[in-house]
Short mmCIF file of C-alpha atoms and ligand atoms in Angstrom, two decimals:
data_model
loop_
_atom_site.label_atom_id
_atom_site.label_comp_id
_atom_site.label_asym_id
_atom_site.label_seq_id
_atom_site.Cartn_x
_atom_site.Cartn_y
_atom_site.Cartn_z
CA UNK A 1 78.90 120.84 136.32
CA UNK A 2 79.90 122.45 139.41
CA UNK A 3 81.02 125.96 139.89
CA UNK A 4 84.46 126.39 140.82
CA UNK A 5 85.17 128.47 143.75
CA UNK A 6 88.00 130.15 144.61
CA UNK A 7 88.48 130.71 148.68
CA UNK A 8 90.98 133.34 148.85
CA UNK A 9 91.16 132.84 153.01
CA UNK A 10 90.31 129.89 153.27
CA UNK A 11 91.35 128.27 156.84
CA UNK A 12 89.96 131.82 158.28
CA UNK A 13 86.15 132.08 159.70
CA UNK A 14 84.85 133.62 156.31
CA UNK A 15 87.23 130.67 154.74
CA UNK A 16 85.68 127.99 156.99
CA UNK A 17 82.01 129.22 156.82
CA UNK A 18 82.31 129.23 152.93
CA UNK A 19 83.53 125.89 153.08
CA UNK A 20 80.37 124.69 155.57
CA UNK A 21 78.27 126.02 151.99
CA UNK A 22 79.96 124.35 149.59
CA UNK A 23 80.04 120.89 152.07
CA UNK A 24 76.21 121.76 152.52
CA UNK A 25 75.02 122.35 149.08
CA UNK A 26 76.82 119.07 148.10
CA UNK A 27 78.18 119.01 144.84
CA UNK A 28 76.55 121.93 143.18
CA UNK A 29 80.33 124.13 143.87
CA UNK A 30 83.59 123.52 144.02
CA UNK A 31 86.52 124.74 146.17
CA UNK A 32 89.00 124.55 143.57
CA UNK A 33 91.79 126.91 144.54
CA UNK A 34 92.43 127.29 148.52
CA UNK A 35 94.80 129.96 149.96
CA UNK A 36 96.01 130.44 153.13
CA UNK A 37 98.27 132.71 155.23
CA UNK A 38 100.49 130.41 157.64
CA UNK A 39 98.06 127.71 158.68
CA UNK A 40 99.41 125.30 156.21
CA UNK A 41 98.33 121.86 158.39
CA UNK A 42 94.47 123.77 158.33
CA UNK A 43 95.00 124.31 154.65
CA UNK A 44 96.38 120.53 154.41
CA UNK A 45 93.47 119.05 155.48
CA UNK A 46 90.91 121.89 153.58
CA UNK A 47 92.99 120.28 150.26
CA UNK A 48 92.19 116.69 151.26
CA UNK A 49 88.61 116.93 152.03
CA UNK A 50 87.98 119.10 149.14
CA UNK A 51 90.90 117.96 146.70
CA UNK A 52 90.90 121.62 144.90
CA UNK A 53 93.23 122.27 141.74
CA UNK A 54 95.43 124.75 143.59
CA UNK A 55 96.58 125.10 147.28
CA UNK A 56 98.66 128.15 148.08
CA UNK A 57 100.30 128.67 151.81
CA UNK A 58 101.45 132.40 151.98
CA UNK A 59 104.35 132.28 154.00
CA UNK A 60 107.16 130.57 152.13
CA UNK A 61 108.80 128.15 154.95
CA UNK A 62 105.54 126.11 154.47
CA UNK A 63 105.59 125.21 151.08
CA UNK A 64 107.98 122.16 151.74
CA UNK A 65 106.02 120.62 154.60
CA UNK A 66 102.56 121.40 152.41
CA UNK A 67 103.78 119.69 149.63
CA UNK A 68 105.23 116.80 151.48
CA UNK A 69 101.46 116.22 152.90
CA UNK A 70 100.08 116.10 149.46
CA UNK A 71 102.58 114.63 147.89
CA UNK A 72 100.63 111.59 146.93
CA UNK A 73 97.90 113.89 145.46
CA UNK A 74 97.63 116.12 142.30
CA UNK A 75 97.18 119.59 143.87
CA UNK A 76 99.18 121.89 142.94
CA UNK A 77 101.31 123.34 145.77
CA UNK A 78 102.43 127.34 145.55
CA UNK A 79 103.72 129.54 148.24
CA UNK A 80 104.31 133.53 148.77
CA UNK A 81 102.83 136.40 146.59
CA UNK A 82 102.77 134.55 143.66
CA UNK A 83 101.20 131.62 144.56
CA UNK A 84 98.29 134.18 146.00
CA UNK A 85 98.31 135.92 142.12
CA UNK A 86 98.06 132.42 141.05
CA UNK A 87 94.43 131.67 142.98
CA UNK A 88 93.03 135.09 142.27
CA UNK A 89 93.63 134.88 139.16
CA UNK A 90 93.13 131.80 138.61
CA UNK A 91 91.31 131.19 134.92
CA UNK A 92 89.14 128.15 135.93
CA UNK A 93 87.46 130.24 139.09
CA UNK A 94 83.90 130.94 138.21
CA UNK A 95 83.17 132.90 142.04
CA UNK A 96 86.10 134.43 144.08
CA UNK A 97 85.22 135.08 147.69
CA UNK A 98 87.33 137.13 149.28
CA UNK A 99 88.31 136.06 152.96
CA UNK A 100 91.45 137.84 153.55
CA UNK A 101 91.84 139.70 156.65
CA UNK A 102 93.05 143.63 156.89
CA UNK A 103 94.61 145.44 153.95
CA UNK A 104 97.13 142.49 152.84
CA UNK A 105 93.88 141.66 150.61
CA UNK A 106 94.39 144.26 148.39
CA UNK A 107 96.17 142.76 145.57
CA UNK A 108 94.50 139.77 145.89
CA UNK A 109 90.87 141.49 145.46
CA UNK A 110 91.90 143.87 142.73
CA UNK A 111 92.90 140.63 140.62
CA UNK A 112 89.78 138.80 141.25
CA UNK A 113 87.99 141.98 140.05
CA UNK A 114 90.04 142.03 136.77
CA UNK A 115 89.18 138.46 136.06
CA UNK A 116 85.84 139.75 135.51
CA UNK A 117 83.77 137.33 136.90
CA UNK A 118 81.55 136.82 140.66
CA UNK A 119 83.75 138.27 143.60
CA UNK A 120 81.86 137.95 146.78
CA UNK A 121 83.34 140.71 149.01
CA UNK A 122 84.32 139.65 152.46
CA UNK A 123 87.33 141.10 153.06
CA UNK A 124 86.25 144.77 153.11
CA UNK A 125 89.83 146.99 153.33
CA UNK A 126 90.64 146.81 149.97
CA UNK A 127 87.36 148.79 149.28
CA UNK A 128 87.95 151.34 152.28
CA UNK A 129 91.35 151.96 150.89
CA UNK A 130 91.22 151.81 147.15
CA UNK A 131 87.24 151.68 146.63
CA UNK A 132 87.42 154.54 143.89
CA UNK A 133 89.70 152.60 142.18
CA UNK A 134 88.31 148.84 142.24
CA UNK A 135 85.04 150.51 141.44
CA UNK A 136 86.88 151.66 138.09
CA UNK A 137 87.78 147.94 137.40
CA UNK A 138 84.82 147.15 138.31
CA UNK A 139 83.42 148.89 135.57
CA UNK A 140 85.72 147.83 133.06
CA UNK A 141 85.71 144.30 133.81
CA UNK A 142 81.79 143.75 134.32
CA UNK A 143 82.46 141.64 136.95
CA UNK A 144 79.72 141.20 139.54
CA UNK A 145 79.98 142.10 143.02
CA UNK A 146 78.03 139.97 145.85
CA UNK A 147 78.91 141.79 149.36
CA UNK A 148 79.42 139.23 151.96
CA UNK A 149 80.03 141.41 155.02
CA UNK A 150 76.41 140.60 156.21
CA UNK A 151 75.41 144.24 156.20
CA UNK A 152 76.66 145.10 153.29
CA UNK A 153 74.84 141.77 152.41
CA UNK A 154 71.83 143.26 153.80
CA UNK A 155 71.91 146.44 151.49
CA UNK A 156 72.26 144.59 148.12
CA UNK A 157 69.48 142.43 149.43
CA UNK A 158 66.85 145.16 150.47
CA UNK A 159 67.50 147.03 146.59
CA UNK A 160 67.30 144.35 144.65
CA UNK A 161 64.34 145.63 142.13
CA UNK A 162 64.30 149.22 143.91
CA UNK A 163 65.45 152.17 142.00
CA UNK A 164 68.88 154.11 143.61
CA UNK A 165 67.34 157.63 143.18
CA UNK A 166 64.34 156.43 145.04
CA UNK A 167 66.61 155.38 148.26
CA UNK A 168 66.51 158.33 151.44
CA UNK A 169 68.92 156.79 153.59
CA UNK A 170 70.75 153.19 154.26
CA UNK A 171 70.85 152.29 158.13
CA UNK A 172 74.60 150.17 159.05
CA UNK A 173 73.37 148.24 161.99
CA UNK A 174 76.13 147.14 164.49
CA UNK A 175 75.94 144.98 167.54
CA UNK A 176 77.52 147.54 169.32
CA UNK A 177 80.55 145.00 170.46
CA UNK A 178 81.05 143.98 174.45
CA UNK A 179 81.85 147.10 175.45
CA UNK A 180 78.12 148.39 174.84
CA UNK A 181 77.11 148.43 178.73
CA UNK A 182 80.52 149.24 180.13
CA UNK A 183 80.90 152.33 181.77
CA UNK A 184 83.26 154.94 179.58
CA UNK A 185 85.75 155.17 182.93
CA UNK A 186 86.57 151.36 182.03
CA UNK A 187 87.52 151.48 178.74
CA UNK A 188 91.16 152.22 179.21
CA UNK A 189 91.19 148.65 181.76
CA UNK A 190 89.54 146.30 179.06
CA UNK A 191 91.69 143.19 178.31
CA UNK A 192 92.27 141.07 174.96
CA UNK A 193 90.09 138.82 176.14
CA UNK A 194 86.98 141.30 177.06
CA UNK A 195 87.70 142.24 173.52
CA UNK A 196 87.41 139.39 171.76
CA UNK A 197 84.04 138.20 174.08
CA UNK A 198 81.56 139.29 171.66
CA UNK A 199 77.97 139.29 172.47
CA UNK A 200 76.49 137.87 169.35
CA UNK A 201 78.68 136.99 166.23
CA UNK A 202 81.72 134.70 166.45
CA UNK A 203 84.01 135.90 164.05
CA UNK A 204 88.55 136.23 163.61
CA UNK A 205 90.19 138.38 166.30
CA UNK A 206 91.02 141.13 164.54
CA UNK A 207 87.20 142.15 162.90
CA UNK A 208 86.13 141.24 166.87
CA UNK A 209 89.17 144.24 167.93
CA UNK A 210 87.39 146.31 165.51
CA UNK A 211 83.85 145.31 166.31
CA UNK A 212 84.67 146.66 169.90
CA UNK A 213 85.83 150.16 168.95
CA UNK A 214 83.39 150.41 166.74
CA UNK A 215 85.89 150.93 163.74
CA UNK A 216 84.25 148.02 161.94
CA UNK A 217 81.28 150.26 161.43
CA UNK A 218 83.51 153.32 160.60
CA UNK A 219 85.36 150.85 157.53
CA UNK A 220 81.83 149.56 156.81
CA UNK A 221 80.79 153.44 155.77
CA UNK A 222 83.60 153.40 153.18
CA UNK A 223 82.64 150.20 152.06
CA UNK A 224 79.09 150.80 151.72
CA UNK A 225 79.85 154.43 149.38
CA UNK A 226 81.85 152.46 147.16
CA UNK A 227 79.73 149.27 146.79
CA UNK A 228 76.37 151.20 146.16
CA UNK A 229 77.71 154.58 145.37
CA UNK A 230 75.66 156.16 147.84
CA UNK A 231 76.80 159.61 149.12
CA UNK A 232 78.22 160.10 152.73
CA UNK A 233 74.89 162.06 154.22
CA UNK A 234 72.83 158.81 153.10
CA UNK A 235 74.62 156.47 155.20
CA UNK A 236 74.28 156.22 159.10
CA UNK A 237 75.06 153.69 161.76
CA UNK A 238 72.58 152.45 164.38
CA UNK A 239 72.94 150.17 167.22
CA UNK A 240 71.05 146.80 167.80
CA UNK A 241 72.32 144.54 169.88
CA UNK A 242 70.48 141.45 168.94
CA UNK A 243 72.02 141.07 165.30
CA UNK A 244 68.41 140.20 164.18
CA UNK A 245 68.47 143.23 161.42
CA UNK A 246 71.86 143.06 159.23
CA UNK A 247 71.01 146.57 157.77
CA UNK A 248 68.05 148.72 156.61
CA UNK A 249 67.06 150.89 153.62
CA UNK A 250 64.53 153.53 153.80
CA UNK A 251 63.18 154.63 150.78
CA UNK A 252 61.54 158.43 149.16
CA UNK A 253 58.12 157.53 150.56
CA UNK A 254 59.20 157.00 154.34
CA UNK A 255 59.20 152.61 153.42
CA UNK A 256 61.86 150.54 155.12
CA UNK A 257 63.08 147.19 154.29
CA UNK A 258 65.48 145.45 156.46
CA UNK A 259 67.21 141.97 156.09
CA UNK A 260 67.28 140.05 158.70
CA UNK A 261 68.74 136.71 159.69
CA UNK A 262 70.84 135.02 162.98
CA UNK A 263 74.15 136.45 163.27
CA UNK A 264 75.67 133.58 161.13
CA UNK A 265 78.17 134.54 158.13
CA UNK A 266 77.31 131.14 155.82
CA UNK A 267 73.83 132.90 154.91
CA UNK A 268 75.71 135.76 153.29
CA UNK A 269 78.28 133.35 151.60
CA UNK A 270 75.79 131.20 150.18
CA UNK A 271 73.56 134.04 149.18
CA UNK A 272 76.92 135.42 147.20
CA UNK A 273 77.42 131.94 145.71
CA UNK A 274 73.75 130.82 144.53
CA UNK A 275 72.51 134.18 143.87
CA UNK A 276 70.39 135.19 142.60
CA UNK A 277 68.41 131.85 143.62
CA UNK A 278 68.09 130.59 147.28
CA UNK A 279 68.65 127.74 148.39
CA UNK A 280 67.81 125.89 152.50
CA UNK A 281 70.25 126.75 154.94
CA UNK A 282 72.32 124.65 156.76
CA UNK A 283 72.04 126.74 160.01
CA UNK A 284 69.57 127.52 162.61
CA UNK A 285 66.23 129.95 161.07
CA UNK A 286 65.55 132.80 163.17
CA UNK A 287 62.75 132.17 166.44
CA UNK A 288 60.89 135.90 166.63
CA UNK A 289 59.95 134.45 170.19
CA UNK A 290 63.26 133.26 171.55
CA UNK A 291 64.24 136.82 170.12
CA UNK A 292 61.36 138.58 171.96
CA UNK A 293 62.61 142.03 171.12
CA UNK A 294 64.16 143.83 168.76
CA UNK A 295 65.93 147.18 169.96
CA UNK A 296 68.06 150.12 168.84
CA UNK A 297 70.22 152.80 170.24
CA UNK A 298 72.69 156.18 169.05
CA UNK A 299 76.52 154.94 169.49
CA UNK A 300 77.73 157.18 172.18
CA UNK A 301 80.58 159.24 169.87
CA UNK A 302 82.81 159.25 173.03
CA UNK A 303 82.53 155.82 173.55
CA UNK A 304 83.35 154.62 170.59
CA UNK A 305 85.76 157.80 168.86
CA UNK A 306 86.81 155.21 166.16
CA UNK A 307 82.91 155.73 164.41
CA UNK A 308 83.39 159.34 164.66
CA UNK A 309 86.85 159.09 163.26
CA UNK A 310 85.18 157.34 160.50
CA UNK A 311 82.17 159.64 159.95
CA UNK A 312 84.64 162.35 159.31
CA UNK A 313 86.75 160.44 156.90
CA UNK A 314 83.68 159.92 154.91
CA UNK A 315 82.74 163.25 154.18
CA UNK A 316 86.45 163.93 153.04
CA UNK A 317 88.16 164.18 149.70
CA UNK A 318 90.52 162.03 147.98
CA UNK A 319 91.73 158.37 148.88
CA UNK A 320 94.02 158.80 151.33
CA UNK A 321 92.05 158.66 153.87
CA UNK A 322 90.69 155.11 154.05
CA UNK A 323 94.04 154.01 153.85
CA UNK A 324 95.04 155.93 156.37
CA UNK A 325 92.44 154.90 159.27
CA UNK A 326 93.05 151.55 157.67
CA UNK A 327 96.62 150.93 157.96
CA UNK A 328 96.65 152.96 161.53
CA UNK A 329 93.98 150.60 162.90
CA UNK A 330 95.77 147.15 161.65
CA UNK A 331 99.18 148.72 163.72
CA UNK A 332 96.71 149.56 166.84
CA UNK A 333 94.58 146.23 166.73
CA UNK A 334 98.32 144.22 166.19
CA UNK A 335 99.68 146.45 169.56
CA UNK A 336 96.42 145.32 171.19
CA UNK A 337 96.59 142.16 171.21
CA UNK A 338 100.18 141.58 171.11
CA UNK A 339 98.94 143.31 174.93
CA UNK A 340 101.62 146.67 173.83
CA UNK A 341 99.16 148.99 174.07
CA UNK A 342 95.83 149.73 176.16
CA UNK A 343 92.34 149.19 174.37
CA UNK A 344 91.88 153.08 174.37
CA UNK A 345 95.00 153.73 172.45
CA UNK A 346 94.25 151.85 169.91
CA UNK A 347 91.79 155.02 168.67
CA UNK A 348 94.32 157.31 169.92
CA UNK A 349 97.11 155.72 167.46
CA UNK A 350 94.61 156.29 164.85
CA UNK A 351 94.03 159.76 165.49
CA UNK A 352 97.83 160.12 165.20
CA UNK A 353 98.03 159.16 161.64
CA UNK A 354 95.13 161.18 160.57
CA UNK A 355 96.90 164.06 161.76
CA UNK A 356 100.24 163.45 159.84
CA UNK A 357 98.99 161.94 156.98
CA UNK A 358 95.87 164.10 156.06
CA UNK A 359 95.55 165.63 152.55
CA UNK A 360 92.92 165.36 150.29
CA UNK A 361 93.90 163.54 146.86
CA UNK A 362 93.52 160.79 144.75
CA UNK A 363 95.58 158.21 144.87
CA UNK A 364 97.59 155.67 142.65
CA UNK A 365 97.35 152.14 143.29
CA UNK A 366 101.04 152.09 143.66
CA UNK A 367 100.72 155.54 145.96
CA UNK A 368 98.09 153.94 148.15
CA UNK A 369 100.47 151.10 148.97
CA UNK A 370 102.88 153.01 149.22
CA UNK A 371 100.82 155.74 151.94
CA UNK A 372 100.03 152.04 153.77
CA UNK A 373 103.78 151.52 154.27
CA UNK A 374 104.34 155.33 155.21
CA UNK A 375 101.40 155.00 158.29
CA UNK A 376 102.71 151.38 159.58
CA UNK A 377 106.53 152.69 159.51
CA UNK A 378 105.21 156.23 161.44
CA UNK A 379 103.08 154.53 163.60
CA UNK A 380 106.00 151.83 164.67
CA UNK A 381 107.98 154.56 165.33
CA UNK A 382 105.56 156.61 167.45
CA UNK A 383 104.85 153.56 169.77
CA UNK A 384 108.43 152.68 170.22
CA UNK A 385 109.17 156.31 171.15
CA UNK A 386 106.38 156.39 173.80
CA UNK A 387 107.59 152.66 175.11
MG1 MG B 1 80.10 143.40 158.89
#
């Protein structure tokens, strides 16, 4: 029988890539509960392709009109936060993959987790703000973690049958975004669209944003200490353009292994759905000679402030602080590319929170949401003061 899937995301890129799998790898899973944010005619069509059990549109107003659509069919139609409870917890999901953008995942992971079973990590804030905690339920529940954010993906893939007190170092590679060549001086000019041209991986617009500043790396630290438990001097970030190498681990005797693949996410989804088996892709495989080269470089710390930002939080106490960068960078990104506020702001925002929300303790659930709400409110403020 097929496994039953549960897209939490699904008319986003990680939503639509999982869905190529499943499509590919023809009857062997099943999407069979489908969520999405506002994109109800997306998630309309997802539903009659894939007929799943449950189909849940976020934002209430579309309930109606999704319903209505498939009213001749025997989904079951549920809107707002309880509809998204409903999916991730749903009781007949055998793999949750979690495609929700930004910190709004939260709940919506930390469910999945309690259910105990396969939750292939996509949407990485929950981890950078609450990873001490979901690593708890973790625990608890047994359930089994896949990473999907293809570095991440990378990691789990290069220590499969290694032993953790054997590993020196991990190596976070990043594509270094479209900003990699641009002189510093030009920063402050770059557009939305500059932004969201990215050199190698086609992905939504905020996790481009981020890719630009850099703060996608600085998140992908937090996540990568609370997925492997590694501590904050074993974890660096190097750039290479090409995408070739997702990430690296070098081990006690000076060995490396690095994962590599074309910049494509469905070879980390269907890695976190089949593992630990392979299966043939549906994609492209990697040409070494239409590559040619494979190179690296140091990210330039004033360049990109948002990794340094993040390299600080890392070595840090407590929980706050993931939330904090967090939260400040989904307010910045928003400001972005709503075009409020200039690209090099959006690190300067950031650097605003840190400095009114720092302190180093643990954290609640309920106090980490509530610390999320604190930065957006502040950071609101602070932009409508300066405007
Ligand atoms: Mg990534």
């Amino acid at each position: 029988m097929a496994e039953q899937v549960v897209i939490l995301g699904a008319t986003g890129s990680i939503g639509t890539s999982t869905l190529d799998v499943i499509r590919h790898l023809d009857g062997r899973f099943r999407a069979a509960a489908v969520t999405a944010h506002t994109s109800w005619e997306k998630l309309a069509d997802i539903a009659l392709e894939f007929n799943p059990d449950i189909a849940v549109i976020g934002d209430e107003q579309f309930e109606q009109p999704l319903k209505d659509k498939l009213s001749h069919t025997s989904i079951e139609v549920v809107s707002g936060s309880s509809g998204l409870t409903r999916a991730s917890c749903y009781e007949k999901g055998d793999i949750f993959i979690t495609g929700i953008a930004g910190g709004i995942g939260l709940q919506a992971t930390v469910n999945a987790v309690r259910t105990g079973k396969r939750v292939g990590v996509a949407n990485k804030e929950p981890f950078v703000m609450a990873g001490r905690l979901i690593s708890e339920i973790v625990q608890e529940t047994g359930c089994e973690i896949i990473p999907v954010d293809s570095e991440h993906s990378a990691i789990f893939q290069c220590l499969l049958g290694e032993e953790s007190r054997e590993v020196n170092k991990v190596y976070i590679t990043g594509s270094g975004g479209p900003f990699r060549t641009w002189p510093i001086e030009k920063l402050s000019q770059a557009t939305k669209k500059d932004a969201l041209n990215h050199p190698t991986w086609d992905m939504g617009p905020k996790v481009t944003v981020d890719s630009a500043t850099m703060m996608n790396k600085a998140l992908e630290l937090l996540e990568a200490r609370w997925l492997f438990s590694l501590s904050p001097s074993q974890i660096d970030v190097i750039i290479h353009p090409q995408s070739i190498i997702h990430s690296m681990v070098e081990f006690c005797d000076g060995s490396i292994k690095a994962q590599m693949g074309n910049p494509d996410m469905t070879l980390p989804i269907q890695y976190a759905l089949t593992y630990p088996e392979r299966t043939s892709s549906c994609r492209e495989y990697v040409d070494f000679l239409k590559v040619g080269s494979l190179t690296f470089e140091q990210p330039d710390p004033d360049k990109y402030p948002a990794l340094r930002i993040g390299r600080e939080m890392l070595h840090k106490k407590g929980d706050r602080w993931g939330t904090i960068i967090n939260s400040a960078n989904e307010v910045a990104v928003d400001l972005f590319l709503n075009e409020k506020i200039s690209f090099t702001e959006i690190t300067q925002l950031i650097e605003k929170a840190v400095a009114e929300f720092a302190s180093e303790e643990d954290c609640t659930f309920e106090e980490i949401i509530a610390l999320d709400n604190k930065v957006r409110s502040f950071l609101k403020k602070e932009y409508i003061c300066d405007n």
